[in-house]
mmCIF file of C-alpha atoms in Angstrom:
data_model
loop_
_atom_site.group_PDB
_atom_site.id
_atom_site.type_symbol
_atom_site.label_atom_id
_atom_site.label_comp_id
_atom_site.label_asym_id
_atom_site.label_seq_id
_atom_site.Cartn_x
_atom_site.Cartn_y
_atom_site.Cartn_z
ATOM 1 C CA ASP A 146 -134.699 7.198 -88.834
ATOM 2 C CA LEU A 147 -135.562 3.607 -87.333
ATOM 3 C CA VAL A 148 -138.559 4.793 -85.359
ATOM 4 C CA ALA A 149 -140.925 7.585 -85.349
ATOM 5 C CA GLY A 150 -139.663 9.507 -82.063
ATOM 6 C CA GLN A 151 -138.634 13.008 -81.775
ATOM 7 C CA ASP A 152 -142.062 13.700 -79.996
ATOM 8 C CA THR A 153 -142.273 14.710 -76.212
ATOM 9 C CA THR A 154 -145.908 13.588 -76.149
ATOM 10 C CA LEU A 155 -145.088 9.811 -76.884
ATOM 11 C CA SER A 156 -145.909 7.638 -73.989
ATOM 12 C CA ASN A 157 -142.978 5.666 -72.534
ATOM 13 C CA GLU A 158 -144.989 2.483 -73.600
ATOM 14 C CA ARG A 159 -145.466 3.659 -77.129
ATOM 15 C CA LEU A 160 -141.815 4.454 -77.521
ATOM 16 C CA GLN A 161 -140.705 1.240 -76.193
ATOM 17 C CA SER A 162 -143.233 -0.672 -78.449
ATOM 18 C CA MET A 163 -141.725 1.000 -81.507
ATOM 19 C CA TRP A 164 -138.156 -0.139 -80.566
ATOM 20 C CA ASN A 165 -139.451 -3.536 -79.676
ATOM 21 C CA GLU A 166 -141.004 -3.821 -83.024
ATOM 22 C CA TRP A 167 -137.987 -2.473 -85.002
ATOM 23 C CA GLN A 168 -135.924 -5.366 -83.241
ATOM 24 C CA ARG A 169 -138.465 -7.940 -84.052
ATOM 25 C CA VAL A 170 -138.964 -6.918 -87.662
ATOM 26 C CA VAL A 171 -135.687 -5.435 -88.874
ATOM 27 C CA ALA A 172 -132.744 -6.366 -86.556
ATOM 28 C CA GLU A 173 -133.468 -9.838 -85.565
ATOM 29 C CA PRO A 174 -133.779 -11.416 -89.223
ATOM 30 C CA PHE A 175 -130.127 -10.218 -89.723
ATOM 31 C CA VAL A 176 -128.479 -11.128 -86.346
ATOM 32 C CA SER A 177 -130.283 -14.478 -86.090
ATOM 33 C CA ARG A 178 -128.519 -15.328 -89.197
ATOM 34 C CA GLY A 179 -125.122 -14.119 -87.758
ATOM 35 C CA ILE A 180 -125.072 -10.868 -89.630
ATOM 36 C CA PRO A 181 -124.124 -7.850 -87.541
ATOM 37 C CA PHE A 182 -126.411 -5.045 -88.172
ATOM 38 C CA LEU A 183 -125.553 -1.453 -87.369
ATOM 39 C CA SER A 184 -126.790 2.017 -88.096
ATOM 40 C CA ALA A 185 -126.407 5.739 -87.681
ATOM 41 C CA LEU A 186 -128.895 7.187 -85.372
ATOM 42 C CA GLY A 187 -131.436 9.660 -86.945
ATOM 43 C CA ASN A 188 -133.138 12.674 -85.515
ATOM 44 C CA HIS A 189 -136.395 10.627 -84.975
ATOM 45 C CA ASP A 190 -134.417 7.636 -82.992
ATOM 46 C CA ALA A 191 -132.528 9.876 -80.910
ATOM 47 C CA SER A 192 -132.351 13.543 -81.566
ATOM 48 C CA ALA A 193 -129.058 15.381 -80.294
ATOM 49 C CA GLU A 194 -131.034 18.737 -80.111
ATOM 50 C CA ARG A 195 -130.061 20.861 -77.096
ATOM 51 C CA SER A 196 -131.834 23.130 -74.881
ATOM 52 C CA SER A 197 -130.454 26.459 -74.077
ATOM 53 C CA SER A 198 -128.936 25.018 -70.958
ATOM 54 C CA GLY A 199 -126.791 22.506 -73.116
ATOM 55 C CA GLY A 200 -128.953 19.426 -72.140
ATOM 56 C CA PHE A 201 -130.587 16.979 -74.625
ATOM 57 C CA VAL A 202 -134.314 17.972 -75.302
ATOM 58 C CA PHE A 203 -134.918 14.406 -76.180
ATOM 59 C CA ALA A 204 -132.900 12.580 -73.506
ATOM 60 C CA ARG A 205 -135.577 9.993 -72.880
ATOM 61 C CA GLU A 206 -135.500 8.987 -76.424
ATOM 62 C CA ARG A 207 -131.752 8.815 -76.441
ATOM 63 C CA MET A 208 -131.857 6.388 -73.465
ATOM 64 C CA ALA A 209 -134.296 4.175 -75.168
ATOM 65 C CA ALA A 210 -132.212 3.929 -78.162
ATOM 66 C CA GLU A 211 -129.150 3.139 -76.281
ATOM 67 C CA SER A 212 -130.887 0.408 -74.358
ATOM 68 C CA ALA A 213 -132.308 -1.154 -77.801
ATOM 69 C CA TRP A 214 -129.069 -1.079 -79.522
ATOM 70 C CA ASN A 215 -126.875 -2.336 -76.429
ATOM 71 C CA SER A 216 -129.190 -5.385 -76.074
ATOM 72 C CA LEU A 217 -128.317 -6.287 -79.642
ATOM 73 C CA LEU A 218 -124.529 -6.330 -79.006
ATOM 74 C CA ARG A 219 -124.922 -9.215 -76.643
ATOM 75 C CA LYS A 220 -125.829 -11.366 -79.938
ATOM 76 C CA THR A 221 -123.173 -13.792 -81.227
ATOM 77 C CA ALA A 222 -123.604 -12.035 -84.656
ATOM 78 C CA TYR A 223 -121.359 -9.176 -83.243
ATOM 79 C CA ALA A 224 -118.408 -11.462 -82.431
ATOM 80 C CA SER A 225 -117.080 -10.946 -85.886
ATOM 81 C CA VAL A 226 -116.814 -7.037 -85.433
ATOM 82 C CA GLU A 227 -113.524 -5.766 -84.303
ATOM 83 C CA TRP A 228 -114.298 -2.731 -82.306
ATOM 84 C CA LEU A 229 -112.019 0.333 -82.282
ATOM 85 C CA SER A 230 -114.244 2.558 -80.228
ATOM 86 C CA ARG A 231 -117.693 1.951 -78.593
ATOM 87 C CA GLU A 232 -117.530 3.802 -75.429
ATOM 88 C CA GLN A 233 -120.284 6.158 -76.733
ATOM 89 C CA PHE A 234 -122.083 3.406 -78.628
ATOM 90 C CA PRO A 235 -124.681 3.673 -80.445
ATOM 91 C CA PHE A 236 -123.933 7.495 -80.994
ATOM 92 C CA PHE A 237 -120.266 7.435 -81.693
ATOM 93 C CA TYR A 238 -118.476 4.219 -82.808
ATOM 94 C CA ALA A 239 -115.833 2.745 -85.107
ATOM 95 C CA PHE A 240 -114.991 -0.945 -86.143
ATOM 96 C CA LYS A 241 -113.102 -2.995 -88.684
ATOM 97 C CA PHE A 242 -114.981 -5.860 -90.432
ATOM 98 C CA LYS A 243 -112.622 -7.791 -92.793
ATOM 99 C CA SER A 244 -110.902 -5.058 -94.749
ATOM 100 C CA ALA A 245 -113.226 -2.277 -94.297
ATOM 101 C CA GLY A 246 -113.101 0.356 -91.718
ATOM 102 C CA VAL A 247 -116.403 2.049 -90.567
ATOM 103 C CA ILE A 248 -116.962 5.045 -88.343
ATOM 104 C CA GLY A 249 -120.631 5.943 -87.189
ATOM 105 C CA PHE A 250 -121.149 9.327 -85.550
ATOM 106 C CA ASP A 251 -124.189 11.282 -84.341
ATOM 107 C CA GLY A 252 -125.392 13.356 -87.112
ATOM 108 C CA SER A 253 -128.865 13.648 -85.770
ATOM 109 C CA SER A 254 -128.364 17.472 -85.094
ATOM 110 C CA ALA A 255 -126.572 19.750 -87.079
ATOM 111 C CA GLY A 256 -123.831 20.473 -84.474
ATOM 112 C CA GLU A 257 -123.247 17.282 -82.400
ATOM 113 C CA VAL A 258 -120.406 15.894 -84.343
ATOM 114 C CA SER A 259 -118.564 19.089 -84.023
ATOM 115 C CA ARG A 260 -118.507 18.604 -80.208
ATOM 116 C CA ASN A 261 -116.804 15.278 -80.733
ATOM 117 C CA ARG A 262 -114.395 16.474 -83.277
ATOM 118 C CA ALA A 263 -111.330 15.176 -81.433
ATOM 119 C CA TRP A 264 -112.802 11.771 -81.298
ATOM 120 C CA LEU A 265 -113.609 11.642 -84.993
ATOM 121 C CA GLU A 266 -109.985 12.801 -85.901
ATOM 122 C CA ARG A 267 -108.715 10.098 -83.768
ATOM 123 C CA GLN A 268 -110.812 7.339 -85.581
ATOM 124 C CA LEU A 269 -109.801 8.618 -88.999
ATOM 125 C CA GLU A 270 -106.227 8.620 -88.117
ATOM 126 C CA LEU A 271 -106.281 5.101 -86.817
ATOM 127 C CA LEU A 272 -107.971 3.896 -90.016
ATOM 128 C CA ALA A 273 -105.576 5.774 -92.239
ATOM 129 C CA ASN A 274 -102.478 4.200 -90.546
ATOM 130 C CA ASP A 275 -103.972 0.686 -90.496
ATOM 131 C CA THR A 276 -102.407 -1.110 -93.455
ATOM 132 C CA SER A 277 -105.092 -3.923 -93.078
ATOM 133 C CA VAL A 278 -108.001 -1.378 -93.728
ATOM 134 C CA LYS A 279 -108.369 -1.133 -97.620
ATOM 135 C CA SER A 280 -111.660 1.005 -97.566
ATOM 136 C CA ARG A 281 -113.021 3.500 -95.268
ATOM 137 C CA ILE A 282 -116.680 4.493 -94.883
ATOM 138 C CA VAL A 283 -118.149 7.053 -92.344
ATOM 139 C CA ILE A 284 -121.973 7.127 -91.740
ATOM 140 C CA GLY A 285 -124.256 9.880 -90.235
ATOM 141 C CA HIS A 286 -127.663 10.936 -90.563
ATOM 142 C CA LEU A 287 -127.440 14.617 -91.776
ATOM 143 C CA PRO A 288 -125.662 14.987 -95.072
ATOM 144 C CA LEU A 289 -122.593 17.479 -95.749
ATOM 145 C CA PHE A 290 -124.527 19.521 -98.557
ATOM 146 C CA ALA A 291 -128.244 19.889 -99.257
ATOM 147 C CA VAL A 292 -129.590 17.555 -101.740
ATOM 148 C CA ALA A 293 -133.489 17.500 -101.531
ATOM 149 C CA LYS A 294 -136.271 20.212 -101.488
ATOM 150 C CA GLY A 295 -137.901 20.596 -98.116
ATOM 151 C CA ARG A 296 -134.555 20.114 -96.400
ATOM 152 C CA GLU A 297 -132.692 22.925 -97.986
ATOM 153 C CA THR A 298 -132.143 24.749 -94.577
ATOM 154 C CA VAL A 299 -129.060 25.158 -92.648
ATOM 155 C CA GLY A 300 -130.236 22.974 -89.658
ATOM 156 C CA ASN A 301 -130.689 20.125 -92.088
ATOM 157 C CA ILE A 302 -127.163 19.858 -92.881
ATOM 158 C CA LEU A 303 -124.037 19.229 -90.595
ATOM 159 C CA PHE A 304 -122.828 22.623 -89.472
ATOM 160 C CA ASP A 305 -119.056 22.244 -90.250
ATOM 161 C CA SER A 306 -119.813 20.388 -93.417
ATOM 162 C CA SER A 307 -117.250 21.843 -95.800
ATOM 163 C CA ASP A 308 -114.459 21.426 -93.284
ATOM 164 C CA LEU A 309 -115.653 17.851 -92.579
ATOM 165 C CA TYR A 310 -115.508 17.142 -96.357
ATOM 166 C CA GLN A 311 -111.893 18.100 -96.314
ATOM 167 C CA LEU A 312 -111.007 16.162 -93.369
ATOM 168 C CA PHE A 313 -112.577 13.086 -94.893
ATOM 169 C CA ASN A 314 -110.714 13.592 -98.124
ATOM 170 C CA ASN A 315 -107.545 14.035 -96.310
ATOM 171 C CA TYR A 316 -107.874 10.804 -94.417
ATOM 172 C CA ARG A 317 -108.802 8.943 -97.521
ATOM 173 C CA VAL A 318 -112.500 8.152 -96.650
ATOM 174 C CA ASP A 319 -114.237 6.573 -99.640
ATOM 175 C CA PHE A 320 -117.785 7.213 -98.825
ATOM 176 C CA TYR A 321 -119.817 9.429 -96.452
ATOM 177 C CA VAL A 322 -123.232 7.843 -96.248
ATOM 178 C CA SER A 323 -126.208 10.091 -95.071
ATOM 179 C CA GLY A 324 -129.929 9.870 -94.783
ATOM 180 C CA HIS A 325 -132.564 12.642 -93.614
ATOM 181 C CA HIS A 326 -133.049 14.199 -96.856
ATOM 182 C CA HIS A 327 -134.900 11.146 -98.383
ATOM 183 C CA ALA A 328 -133.380 11.437 -101.872
ATOM 184 C CA PHE A 329 -130.825 9.321 -103.603
ATOM 185 C CA TYR A 330 -127.807 11.050 -105.095
ATOM 186 C CA PRO A 331 -124.241 10.025 -105.198
ATOM 187 C CA ALA A 332 -121.957 13.143 -105.550
ATOM 188 C CA ARG A 333 -118.752 14.878 -105.144
ATOM 189 C CA PRO A 334 -118.525 18.735 -104.548
ATOM 190 C CA SER A 335 -117.232 20.849 -107.327
ATOM 191 C CA GLN A 336 -113.610 21.054 -106.267
ATOM 192 C CA GLN A 337 -113.378 17.193 -106.445
ATOM 193 C CA LYS A 338 -114.991 16.952 -110.023
ATOM 194 C CA GLY A 339 -113.070 14.657 -112.090
ATOM 195 C CA ASP A 340 -110.629 13.812 -109.344
ATOM 196 C CA TYR A 341 -110.556 10.870 -106.968
ATOM 197 C CA GLY A 342 -112.007 11.909 -103.428
ATOM 198 C CA THR A 343 -114.561 11.028 -100.927
ATOM 199 C CA VAL A 344 -118.044 10.248 -102.529
ATOM 200 C CA LEU A 345 -121.103 11.498 -100.742
ATOM 201 C CA LEU A 346 -123.822 8.890 -101.025
ATOM 202 C CA ALA A 347 -127.291 10.475 -100.067
ATOM 203 C CA LEU A 348 -129.674 7.820 -99.507
ATOM 204 C CA GLY A 349 -133.378 7.824 -100.445
ATOM 205 C CA ALA A 350 -136.299 6.717 -98.227
ATOM 206 C CA MET A 351 -137.465 3.202 -97.965
ATOM 207 C CA GLY A 352 -140.531 4.440 -95.820
ATOM 208 C CA ASP A 353 -142.175 7.640 -95.420
ATOM 209 C CA GLY A 354 -141.383 10.826 -97.421
ATOM 210 C CA PRO A 355 -139.407 10.516 -100.522
ATOM 211 C CA ARG A 356 -138.188 13.830 -101.658
ATOM 212 C CA LYS A 357 -137.305 15.610 -104.889
ATOM 213 C CA LEU A 358 -133.674 16.502 -105.607
ATOM 214 C CA LEU A 359 -132.785 20.158 -105.884
ATOM 215 C CA SER A 360 -133.094 20.516 -109.615
ATOM 216 C CA PRO A 361 -135.912 21.222 -112.028
ATOM 217 C CA ALA A 362 -134.513 18.185 -114.092
ATOM 218 C CA ALA A 363 -135.050 15.790 -111.383
ATOM 219 C CA PRO A 364 -137.175 12.839 -111.678
ATOM 220 C CA SER A 365 -140.351 12.330 -109.415
ATOM 221 C CA PRO A 366 -139.461 11.319 -106.011
ATOM 222 C CA ARG A 367 -139.359 7.528 -105.533
ATOM 223 C CA HIS A 368 -138.790 5.156 -102.583
ATOM 224 C CA SER A 369 -135.278 3.465 -102.945
ATOM 225 C CA MET A 370 -132.841 1.265 -101.137
ATOM 226 C CA SER A 371 -129.074 1.473 -102.016
ATOM 227 C CA ILE A 372 -126.788 -1.448 -101.455
ATOM 228 C CA LEU A 373 -122.968 -0.826 -101.549
ATOM 229 C CA ASP A 374 -120.821 -3.866 -101.959
ATOM 230 C CA VAL A 375 -117.194 -3.463 -100.812
ATOM 231 C CA ALA A 376 -114.637 -6.035 -102.461
ATOM 232 C CA GLN A 377 -113.122 -7.977 -99.611
ATOM 233 C CA SER A 378 -109.920 -8.433 -101.822
ATOM 234 C CA ILE A 379 -109.176 -4.911 -103.144
ATOM 235 C CA LEU A 380 -108.490 -4.864 -106.897
ATOM 236 C CA HIS A 381 -106.765 -1.567 -106.998
ATOM 237 C CA PRO A 382 -104.716 -0.188 -104.046
ATOM 238 C CA ASP A 383 -105.299 3.666 -104.763
ATOM 239 C CA PHE A 384 -107.921 5.856 -103.236
ATOM 240 C CA PHE A 385 -110.355 5.981 -104.605
ATOM 241 C CA ALA A 386 -110.640 3.025 -106.931
ATOM 242 C CA PRO A 387 -114.244 2.604 -108.402
ATOM 243 C CA GLU A 388 -113.581 -1.179 -109.093
ATOM 244 C CA ASN A 389 -113.321 -1.770 -105.534
ATOM 245 C CA PHE A 390 -117.092 -1.007 -105.133
ATOM 246 C CA LYS A 391 -120.330 -1.746 -106.743
ATOM 247 C CA LEU A 392 -123.509 0.392 -106.043
ATOM 248 C CA GLN A 393 -127.028 -0.805 -106.781
ATOM 249 C CA THR A 394 -130.138 1.294 -106.005
ATOM 250 C CA LEU A 395 -133.534 -0.164 -106.507
ATOM 251 C CA SER A 396 -137.130 0.090 -105.455
ATOM 252 C CA PRO A 397 -137.814 -1.852 -102.174
ATOM 253 C CA PHE A 398 -141.265 -2.729 -103.526
ATOM 254 C CA ASP A 399 -140.682 -4.111 -106.890
ATOM 255 C CA GLY A 400 -136.837 -4.531 -107.130
ATOM 256 C CA LEU A 401 -136.616 -2.418 -110.289
ATOM 257 C CA LEU A 402 -133.051 -0.758 -110.552
ATOM 258 C CA GLN A 403 -132.712 2.993 -110.380
ATOM 259 C CA PRO A 404 -129.454 3.881 -112.151
ATOM 260 C CA SER A 405 -127.841 7.033 -110.907
ATOM 261 C CA ALA A 406 -127.341 8.134 -114.615
ATOM 262 C CA LEU A 407 -130.899 9.086 -114.632
ATOM 263 C CA LEU A 408 -130.430 11.655 -111.993
ATOM 264 C CA PRO A 409 -129.333 15.274 -112.682
ATOM 265 C CA GLU A 410 -125.668 15.686 -113.546
ATOM 266 C CA ARG A 411 -125.423 18.741 -111.101
ATOM 267 C CA LEU A 412 -127.167 20.008 -107.995
ATOM 268 C CA GLU A 413 -126.882 23.668 -106.964
ATOM 269 C CA SER A 414 -126.396 22.993 -103.228
ATOM 270 C CA PHE A 415 -125.047 24.659 -100.086
ATOM 271 C CA ASP A 416 -123.108 23.740 -97.060
ATOM 272 C CA GLY A 417 -124.036 24.010 -93.322
ATOM 273 C CA ARG A 418 -123.161 27.462 -93.027
ATOM 274 C CA GLY A 419 -125.242 28.456 -96.133
ATOM 275 C CA ARG A 420 -122.318 28.826 -98.590
ATOM 276 C CA PRO A 421 -123.056 27.711 -102.104
ATOM 277 C CA VAL A 422 -121.627 24.401 -103.379
ATOM 278 C CA ASP A 423 -122.009 22.516 -106.569
ATOM 279 C CA LEU A 424 -122.615 18.751 -106.509
ATOM 280 C CA TRP A 425 -121.710 16.697 -109.356
ATOM 281 C CA ARG A 426 -123.119 13.277 -109.718
ATOM 282 C CA PHE A 427 -120.752 10.266 -109.275
ATOM 283 C CA ASP A 428 -121.839 7.232 -111.222
ATOM 284 C CA LEU A 429 -120.524 4.080 -109.646
#
């Protein structure tokens, strides 16, 4: 979540001022230095919640987000991005950057990605068949499986999550990165324990509302920022090779590292249809 939307009582002026400040404080320091900055949209940015008639409840906020992001794309920082799909940007897009392929989709509600399943599969197929792509990362707001207390309900997880995990694994996706639950936890589901397969990287909260993991052994909630480095020159050609990546998670306030080894080894979780799933911590 980049702004504090998902509120029909917000004035147009207030909504626009939040996006203006986000651009000034967050985005501009990146793009002014030639660094392309991209994100998955959160439910507070541009919720894909739909009414009984099928329309977007927060259509105004989605228009504001679309306008803010498309104004950034005119910056020269984005000239280094090789777009594969941006017809639905910033809700659905795919690109290559050096040897990495990235797909961003609208995970701001539980079911929106399912409406665009054909598009997602097409982008995954393109990346899988491109020999210049050495690593594949998918980003979306809602996770595939629950990780945090206060978010352990079906609507806070992507609806077809178990099926999506198998899809990512089949197309050799290295990471699915999500937010929303506000609790740092890198994991694989039980069927992938001990094997190579897509890693689920649940991000913590840099701002409001860190949450506790779904385990009595979990440490107290903490603010965190995760940095995933992808090797430009892939050291090992196999999927998934840990030496091709480096993950560091730290406090955004004092820079202290938060090793994943301090987190619970296992979470008793469930998918978007309420079916139980064990998540096993993955240390990178």
